[in-house]
Coordinates of C-alpha atoms in Angstrom, one line a residue:
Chain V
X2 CA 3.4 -1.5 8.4
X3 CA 4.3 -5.3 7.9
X4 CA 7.6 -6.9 8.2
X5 CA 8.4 -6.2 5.1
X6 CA 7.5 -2.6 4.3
X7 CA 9.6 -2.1 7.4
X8 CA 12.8 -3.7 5.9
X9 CA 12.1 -1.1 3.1
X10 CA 12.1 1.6 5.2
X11 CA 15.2 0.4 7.1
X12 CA 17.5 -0.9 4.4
X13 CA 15.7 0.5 1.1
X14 CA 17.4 3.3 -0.7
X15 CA 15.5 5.6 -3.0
X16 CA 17.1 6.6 -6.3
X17 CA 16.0 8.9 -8.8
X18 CA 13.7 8.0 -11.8
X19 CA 11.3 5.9 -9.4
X20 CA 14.4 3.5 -8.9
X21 CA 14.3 1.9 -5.5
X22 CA 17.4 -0.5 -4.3
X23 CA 16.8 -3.6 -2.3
X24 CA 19.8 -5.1 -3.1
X25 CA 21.0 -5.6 0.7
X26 CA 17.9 -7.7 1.6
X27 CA 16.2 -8.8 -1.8
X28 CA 18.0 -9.0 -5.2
X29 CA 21.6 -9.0 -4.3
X30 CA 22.0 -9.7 -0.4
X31 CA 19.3 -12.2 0.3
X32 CA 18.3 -12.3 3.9
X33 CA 16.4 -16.1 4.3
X34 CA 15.1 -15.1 7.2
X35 CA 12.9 -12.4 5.8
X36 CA 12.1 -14.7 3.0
X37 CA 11.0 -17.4 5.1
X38 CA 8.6 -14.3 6.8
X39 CA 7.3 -13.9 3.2
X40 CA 6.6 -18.0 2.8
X41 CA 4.6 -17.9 5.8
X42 CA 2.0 -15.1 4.5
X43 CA 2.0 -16.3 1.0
X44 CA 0.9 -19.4 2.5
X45 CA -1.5 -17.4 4.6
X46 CA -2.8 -15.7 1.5
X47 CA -3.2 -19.0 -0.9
X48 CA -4.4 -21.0 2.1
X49 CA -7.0 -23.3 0.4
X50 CA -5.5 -23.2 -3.0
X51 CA -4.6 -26.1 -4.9
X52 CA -0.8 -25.3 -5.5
X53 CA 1.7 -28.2 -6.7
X54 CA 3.9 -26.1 -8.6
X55 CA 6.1 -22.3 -8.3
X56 CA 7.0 -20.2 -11.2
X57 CA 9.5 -18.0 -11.0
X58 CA 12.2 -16.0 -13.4
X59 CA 15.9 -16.0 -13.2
X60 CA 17.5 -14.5 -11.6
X61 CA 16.6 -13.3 -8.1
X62 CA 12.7 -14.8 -8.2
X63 CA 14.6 -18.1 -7.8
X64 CA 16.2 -17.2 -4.2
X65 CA 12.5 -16.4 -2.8
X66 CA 10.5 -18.9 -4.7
X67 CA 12.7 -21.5 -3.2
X68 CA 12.5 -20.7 0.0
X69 CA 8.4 -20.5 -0.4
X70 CA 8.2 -23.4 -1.9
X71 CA 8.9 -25.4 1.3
X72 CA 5.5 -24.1 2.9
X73 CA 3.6 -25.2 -0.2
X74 CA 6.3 -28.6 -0.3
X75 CA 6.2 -28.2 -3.7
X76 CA 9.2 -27.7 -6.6
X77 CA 10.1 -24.9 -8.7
X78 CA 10.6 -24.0 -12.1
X79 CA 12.5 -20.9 -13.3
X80 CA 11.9 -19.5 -16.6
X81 CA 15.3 -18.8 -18.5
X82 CA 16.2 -15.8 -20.2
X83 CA 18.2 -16.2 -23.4
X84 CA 18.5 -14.6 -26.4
X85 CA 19.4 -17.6 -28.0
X86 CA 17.7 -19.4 -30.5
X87 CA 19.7 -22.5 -30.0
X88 CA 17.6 -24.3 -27.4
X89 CA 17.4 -27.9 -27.2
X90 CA 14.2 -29.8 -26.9
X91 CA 10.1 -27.9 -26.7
X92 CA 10.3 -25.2 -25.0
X93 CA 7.1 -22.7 -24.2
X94 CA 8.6 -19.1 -25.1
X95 CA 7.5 -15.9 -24.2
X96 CA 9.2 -12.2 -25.2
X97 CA 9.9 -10.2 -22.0
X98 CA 10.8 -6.6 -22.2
X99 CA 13.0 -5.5 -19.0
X100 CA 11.8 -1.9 -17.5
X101 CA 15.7 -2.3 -15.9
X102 CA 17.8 -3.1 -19.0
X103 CA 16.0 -1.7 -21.8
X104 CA 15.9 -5.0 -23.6
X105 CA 13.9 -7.5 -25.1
X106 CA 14.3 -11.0 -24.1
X107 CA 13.1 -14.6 -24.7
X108 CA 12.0 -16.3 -21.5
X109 CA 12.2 -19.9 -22.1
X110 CA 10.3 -22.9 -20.1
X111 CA 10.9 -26.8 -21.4
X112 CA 7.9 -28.6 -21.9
X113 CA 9.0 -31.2 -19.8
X114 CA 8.1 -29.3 -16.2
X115 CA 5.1 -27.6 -17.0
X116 CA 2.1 -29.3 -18.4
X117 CA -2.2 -29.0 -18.5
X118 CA -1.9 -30.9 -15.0
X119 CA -0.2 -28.0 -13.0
X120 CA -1.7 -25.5 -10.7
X121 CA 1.0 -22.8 -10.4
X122 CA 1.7 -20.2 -7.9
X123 CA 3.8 -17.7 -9.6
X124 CA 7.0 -15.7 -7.4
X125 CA 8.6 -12.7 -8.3
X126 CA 10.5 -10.2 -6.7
X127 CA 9.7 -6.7 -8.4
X128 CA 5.9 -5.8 -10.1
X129 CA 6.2 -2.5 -12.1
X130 CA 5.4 -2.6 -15.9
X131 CA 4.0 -6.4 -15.4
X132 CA 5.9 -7.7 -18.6
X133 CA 7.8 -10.4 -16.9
X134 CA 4.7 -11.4 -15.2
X135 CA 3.0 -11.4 -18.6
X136 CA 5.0 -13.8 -20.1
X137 CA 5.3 -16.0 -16.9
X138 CA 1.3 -16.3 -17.4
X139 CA 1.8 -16.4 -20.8
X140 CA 4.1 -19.7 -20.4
X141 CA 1.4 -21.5 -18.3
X142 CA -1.5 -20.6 -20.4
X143 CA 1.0 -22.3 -23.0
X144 CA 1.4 -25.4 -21.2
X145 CA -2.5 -25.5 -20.7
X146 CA -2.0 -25.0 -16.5
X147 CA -3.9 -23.1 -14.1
X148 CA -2.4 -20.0 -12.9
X149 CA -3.6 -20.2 -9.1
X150 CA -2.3 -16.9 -7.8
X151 CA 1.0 -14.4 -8.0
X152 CA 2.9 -13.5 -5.5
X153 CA 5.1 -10.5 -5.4
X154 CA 8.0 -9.0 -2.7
X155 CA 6.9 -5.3 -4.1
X156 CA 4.9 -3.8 -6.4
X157 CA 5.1 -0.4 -7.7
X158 CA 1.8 0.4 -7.5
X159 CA 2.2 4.0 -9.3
X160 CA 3.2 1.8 -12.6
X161 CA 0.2 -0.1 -14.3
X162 CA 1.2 -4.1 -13.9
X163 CA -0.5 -5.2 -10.9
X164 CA -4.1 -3.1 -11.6
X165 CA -3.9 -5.0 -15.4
X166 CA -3.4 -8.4 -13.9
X167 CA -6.2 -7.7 -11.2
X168 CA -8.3 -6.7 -13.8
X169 CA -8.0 -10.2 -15.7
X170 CA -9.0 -11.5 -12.1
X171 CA -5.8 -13.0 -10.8
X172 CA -5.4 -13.2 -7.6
X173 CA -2.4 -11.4 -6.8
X174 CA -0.9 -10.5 -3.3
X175 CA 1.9 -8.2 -3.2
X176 CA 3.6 -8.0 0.1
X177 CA 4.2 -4.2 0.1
X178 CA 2.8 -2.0 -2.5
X179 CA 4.9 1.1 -2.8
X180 CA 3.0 4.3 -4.1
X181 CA 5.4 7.0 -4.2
X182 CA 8.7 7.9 -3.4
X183 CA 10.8 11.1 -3.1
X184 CA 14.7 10.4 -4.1
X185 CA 15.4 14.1 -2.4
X186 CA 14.2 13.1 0.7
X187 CA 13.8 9.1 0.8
X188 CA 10.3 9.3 2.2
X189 CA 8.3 5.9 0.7
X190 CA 4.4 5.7 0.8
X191 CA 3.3 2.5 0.5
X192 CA -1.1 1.7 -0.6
X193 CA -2.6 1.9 2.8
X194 CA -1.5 5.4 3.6
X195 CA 1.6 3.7 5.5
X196 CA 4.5 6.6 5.3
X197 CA 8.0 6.2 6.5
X198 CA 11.4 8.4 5.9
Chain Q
X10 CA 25.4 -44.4 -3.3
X11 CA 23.7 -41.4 -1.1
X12 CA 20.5 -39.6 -1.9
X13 CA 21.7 -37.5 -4.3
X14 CA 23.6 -40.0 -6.5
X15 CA 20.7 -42.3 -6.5
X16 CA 18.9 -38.8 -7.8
X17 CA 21.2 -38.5 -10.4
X18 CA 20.5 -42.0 -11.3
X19 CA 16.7 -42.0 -11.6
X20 CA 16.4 -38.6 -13.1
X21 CA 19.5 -37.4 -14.5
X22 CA 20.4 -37.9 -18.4
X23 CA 23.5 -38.4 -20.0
X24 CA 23.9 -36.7 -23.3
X25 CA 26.9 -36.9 -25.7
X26 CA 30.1 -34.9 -24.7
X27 CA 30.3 -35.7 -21.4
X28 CA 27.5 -33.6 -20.6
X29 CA 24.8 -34.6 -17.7
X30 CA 21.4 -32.8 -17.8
X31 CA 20.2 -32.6 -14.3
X32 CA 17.2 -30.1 -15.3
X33 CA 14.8 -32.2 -13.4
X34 CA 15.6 -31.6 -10.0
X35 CA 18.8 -29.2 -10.1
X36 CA 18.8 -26.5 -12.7
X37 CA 15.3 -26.0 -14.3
X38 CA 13.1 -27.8 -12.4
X39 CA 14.4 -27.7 -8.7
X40 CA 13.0 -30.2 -6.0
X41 CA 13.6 -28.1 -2.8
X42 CA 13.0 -31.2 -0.7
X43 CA 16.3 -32.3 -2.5
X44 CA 17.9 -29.0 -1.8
X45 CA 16.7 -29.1 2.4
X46 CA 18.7 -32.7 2.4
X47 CA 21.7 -31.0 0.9
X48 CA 21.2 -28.7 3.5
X49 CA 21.4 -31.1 6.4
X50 CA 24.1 -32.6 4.6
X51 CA 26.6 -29.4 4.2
X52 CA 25.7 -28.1 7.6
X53 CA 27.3 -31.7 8.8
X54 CA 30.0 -31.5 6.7
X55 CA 30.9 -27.9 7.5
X56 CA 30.0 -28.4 11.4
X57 CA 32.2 -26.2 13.9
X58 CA 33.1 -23.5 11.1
X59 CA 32.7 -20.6 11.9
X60 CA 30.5 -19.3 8.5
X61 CA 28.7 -16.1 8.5
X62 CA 28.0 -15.5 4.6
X63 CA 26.9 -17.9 1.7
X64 CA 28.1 -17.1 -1.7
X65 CA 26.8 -18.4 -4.6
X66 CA 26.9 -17.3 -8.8
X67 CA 23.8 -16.8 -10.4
X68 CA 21.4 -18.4 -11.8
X69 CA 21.0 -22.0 -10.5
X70 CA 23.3 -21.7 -7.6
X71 CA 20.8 -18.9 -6.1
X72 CA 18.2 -22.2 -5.1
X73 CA 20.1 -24.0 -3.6
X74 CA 22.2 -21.4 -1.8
X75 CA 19.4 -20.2 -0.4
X76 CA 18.0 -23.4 0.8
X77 CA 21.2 -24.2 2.7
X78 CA 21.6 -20.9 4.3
X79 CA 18.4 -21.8 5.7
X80 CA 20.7 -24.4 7.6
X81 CA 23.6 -21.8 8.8
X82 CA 21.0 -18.5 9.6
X83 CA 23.4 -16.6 7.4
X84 CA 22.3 -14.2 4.4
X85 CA 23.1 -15.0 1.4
X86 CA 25.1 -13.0 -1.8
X87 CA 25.1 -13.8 -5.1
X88 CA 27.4 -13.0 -7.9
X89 CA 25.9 -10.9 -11.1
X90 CA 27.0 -12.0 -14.4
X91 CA 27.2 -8.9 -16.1
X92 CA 29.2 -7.7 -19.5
X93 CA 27.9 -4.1 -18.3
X94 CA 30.9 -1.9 -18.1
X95 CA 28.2 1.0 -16.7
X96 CA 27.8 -0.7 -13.3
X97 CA 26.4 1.4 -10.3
X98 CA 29.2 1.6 -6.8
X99 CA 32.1 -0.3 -6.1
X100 CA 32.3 -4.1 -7.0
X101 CA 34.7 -6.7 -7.0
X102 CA 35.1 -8.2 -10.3
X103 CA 36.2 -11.3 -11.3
X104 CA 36.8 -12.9 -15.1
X105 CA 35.2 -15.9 -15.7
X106 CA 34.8 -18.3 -18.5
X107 CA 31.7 -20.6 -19.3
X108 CA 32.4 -23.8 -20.0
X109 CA 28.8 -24.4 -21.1
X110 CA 28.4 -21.3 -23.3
X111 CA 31.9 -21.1 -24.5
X112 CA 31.9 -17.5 -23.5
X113 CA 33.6 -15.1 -20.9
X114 CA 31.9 -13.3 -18.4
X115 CA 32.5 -10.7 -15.7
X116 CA 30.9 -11.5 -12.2
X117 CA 30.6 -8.9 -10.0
X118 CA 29.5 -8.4 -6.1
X119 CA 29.3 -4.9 -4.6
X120 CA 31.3 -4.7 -2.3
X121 CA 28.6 -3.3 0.2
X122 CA 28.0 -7.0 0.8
X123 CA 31.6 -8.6 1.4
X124 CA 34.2 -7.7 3.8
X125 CA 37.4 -8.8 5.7
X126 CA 34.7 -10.1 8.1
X127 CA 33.1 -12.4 6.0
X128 CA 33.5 -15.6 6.6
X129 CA 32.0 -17.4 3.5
X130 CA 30.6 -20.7 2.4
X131 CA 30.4 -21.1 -1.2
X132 CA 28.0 -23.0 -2.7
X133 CA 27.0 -23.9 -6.1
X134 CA 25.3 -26.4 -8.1
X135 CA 28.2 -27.5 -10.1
X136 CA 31.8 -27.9 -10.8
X137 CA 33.8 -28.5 -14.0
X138 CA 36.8 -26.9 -15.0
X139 CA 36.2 -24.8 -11.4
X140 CA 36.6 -21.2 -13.5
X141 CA 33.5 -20.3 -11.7
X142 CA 34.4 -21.1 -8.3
X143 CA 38.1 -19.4 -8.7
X144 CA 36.0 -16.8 -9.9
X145 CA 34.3 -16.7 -6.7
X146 CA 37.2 -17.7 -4.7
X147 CA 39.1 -14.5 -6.2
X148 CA 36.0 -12.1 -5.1
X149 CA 35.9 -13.3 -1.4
X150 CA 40.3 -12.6 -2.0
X151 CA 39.6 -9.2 -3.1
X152 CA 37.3 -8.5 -0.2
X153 CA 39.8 -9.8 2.2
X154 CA 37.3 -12.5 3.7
X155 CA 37.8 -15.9 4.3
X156 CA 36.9 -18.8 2.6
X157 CA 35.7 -21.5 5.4
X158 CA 34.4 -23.8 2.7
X159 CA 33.0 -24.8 -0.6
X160 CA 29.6 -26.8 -1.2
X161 CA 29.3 -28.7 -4.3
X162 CA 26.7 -30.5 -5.5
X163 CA 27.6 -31.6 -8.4
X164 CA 31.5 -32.4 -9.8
X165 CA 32.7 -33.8 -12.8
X166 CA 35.8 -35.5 -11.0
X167 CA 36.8 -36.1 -14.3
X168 CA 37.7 -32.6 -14.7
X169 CA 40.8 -30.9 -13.4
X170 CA 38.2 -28.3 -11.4
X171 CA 38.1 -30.1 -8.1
X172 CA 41.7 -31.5 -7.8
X173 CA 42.9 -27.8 -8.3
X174 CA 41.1 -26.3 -5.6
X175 CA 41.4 -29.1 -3.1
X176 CA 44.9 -28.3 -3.9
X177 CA 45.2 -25.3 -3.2
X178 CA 44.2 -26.4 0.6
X179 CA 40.2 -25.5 0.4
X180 CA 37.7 -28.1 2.3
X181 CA 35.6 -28.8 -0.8
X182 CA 32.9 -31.0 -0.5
X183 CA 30.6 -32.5 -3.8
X184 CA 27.7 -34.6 -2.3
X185 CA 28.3 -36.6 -5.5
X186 CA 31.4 -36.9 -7.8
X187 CA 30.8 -38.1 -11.4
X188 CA 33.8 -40.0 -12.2
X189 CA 32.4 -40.9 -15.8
X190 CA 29.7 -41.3 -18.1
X191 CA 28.8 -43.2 -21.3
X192 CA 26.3 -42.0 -23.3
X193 CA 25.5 -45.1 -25.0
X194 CA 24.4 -46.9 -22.2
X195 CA 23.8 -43.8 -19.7
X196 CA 25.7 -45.5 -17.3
X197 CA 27.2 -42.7 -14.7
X198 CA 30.5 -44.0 -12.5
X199 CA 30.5 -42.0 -8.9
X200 CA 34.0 -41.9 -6.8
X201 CA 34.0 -44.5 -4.3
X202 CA 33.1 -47.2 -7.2
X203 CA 29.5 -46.8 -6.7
X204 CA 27.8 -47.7 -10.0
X205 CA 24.3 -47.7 -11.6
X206 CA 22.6 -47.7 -15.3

């Protein structure tokens, strides 16, 4: 197991209905220390790539984004979510439903910090449905960039998302892939036949 | 002037109502070499405390927070903004109103991930009216931590948020202090009589 599928192990807690809880190292509780364990292998994984730009959505992409950005020494930009239609200046839009809140919502970039000139690596925490990743590609495709690779924390790799953007040939590197999980007993199987309890 | 109020100067804009847009490095956009400075900056400031927990509010806090924890090797937590009533565990909550929005909001922290051990720097990106940082202030109250500090990097001295809290007897520090603005001329006034166009 890697660093991270470890911390999974140890701190994750399974909940039923495929819900898994990260919230004391990941989405709530941020430990920079693991995230700075995670900018080292992303830059591992995109070595060679011509990066100058992170994409990321509010609101806890932007923690781990940041802290990868300083191996790539390049700035981010997080895509807002609003409902409201009320936005001053251009703004490249895309409609994001969350698999969390049952909701549709816009995700907003201004034109101003993402243009035909930008080679993006795009940071997320969570892969499971792939619809906020969609519309994060969707937004550079917009702005006529390059979408140079996605990086993910963890991916549910039971739910479609990731196999759909491999498909369309992205290269995307998800740090642990989780294939199953049992809320009765708390096991985790991650891709690689990698078990813990 | 220091690096972040010559920033402010070459990239910030001044917009009617005594609003400054800072979207290019700060709150959209974020320049993490920026943020790694402000780092340097509050670990000086805030040498020989004894801090053990950042705390910051989503969304645009969460960057730099995390950046600057980077500085401390603490964790850090974020507060949710949430007008969920059907929120999982125990949580502090805290009411607090937007100044930018015009709206009120709950933010919450679980209160798995603040205790009376805590001893919590607060960062955020800006401060106003301060009903955001009292909001914070109040959580860290309720969990019976200690607040060793508050990280600003962005006040409106002009506002009554800053005098209130240094006050009350916090050690608040704003790496720059916008004094006024004139958004015919987009002059910006910092304390300390430093002025640019």
């Amino acid at each position: 197991m890697n660093f991270l599928e470890e911390r999974i192990c140890r701190d994750g807690v399974v909940k039923e209905g495929n819900v898994l809880k990260v919230d004391q190292f990941l989405n709530h509780q941020m430990d920079t220390a693991l995230f700075k364990q995670m900018g080292e292998e992303f830059q591992k994984r995109f070595a060679g790539k011509n990066i100058n730009k992170i994409l990321t959505i509010e609101a806890s992409g932007i923690g781990i984004a940041c802290v990868v950005a300083m191996y790539f020494d390049v700035p981010v930009v997080f895509a807002k979510k609003s409902k409201s239609i009320n936005i001053e200046g251009d703004m490249y839009i895309a409609e994001v439903e969350s698999f969390t809140h049952k909701c549709k919502n816009q995700v907003i970039v201004s034109k101003k910090y993402l243009g035909p000139d930008d080679h993006v690596l795009i940071i997320d925490d969570f892969l499971a449905n792939g619809c906020a990743l969609q519309g994060l590609i969707s937004i550079v495709n917009q702005a006529g960039g390059t979408v140079e690779g996605i990086g993910i924390a963890i991916e549910k790799g039971f739910q479609s998302g990731g196999r759909v953007i491999r498909n369309l040939g992205y290269q995307l590197e998800s740090l642990a892939i989780v294939e199953g999980m049992d809320a009765s007993t708390g096991a985790i199987t991650f891709r690689e036949q990698n078990t813990c309890n």
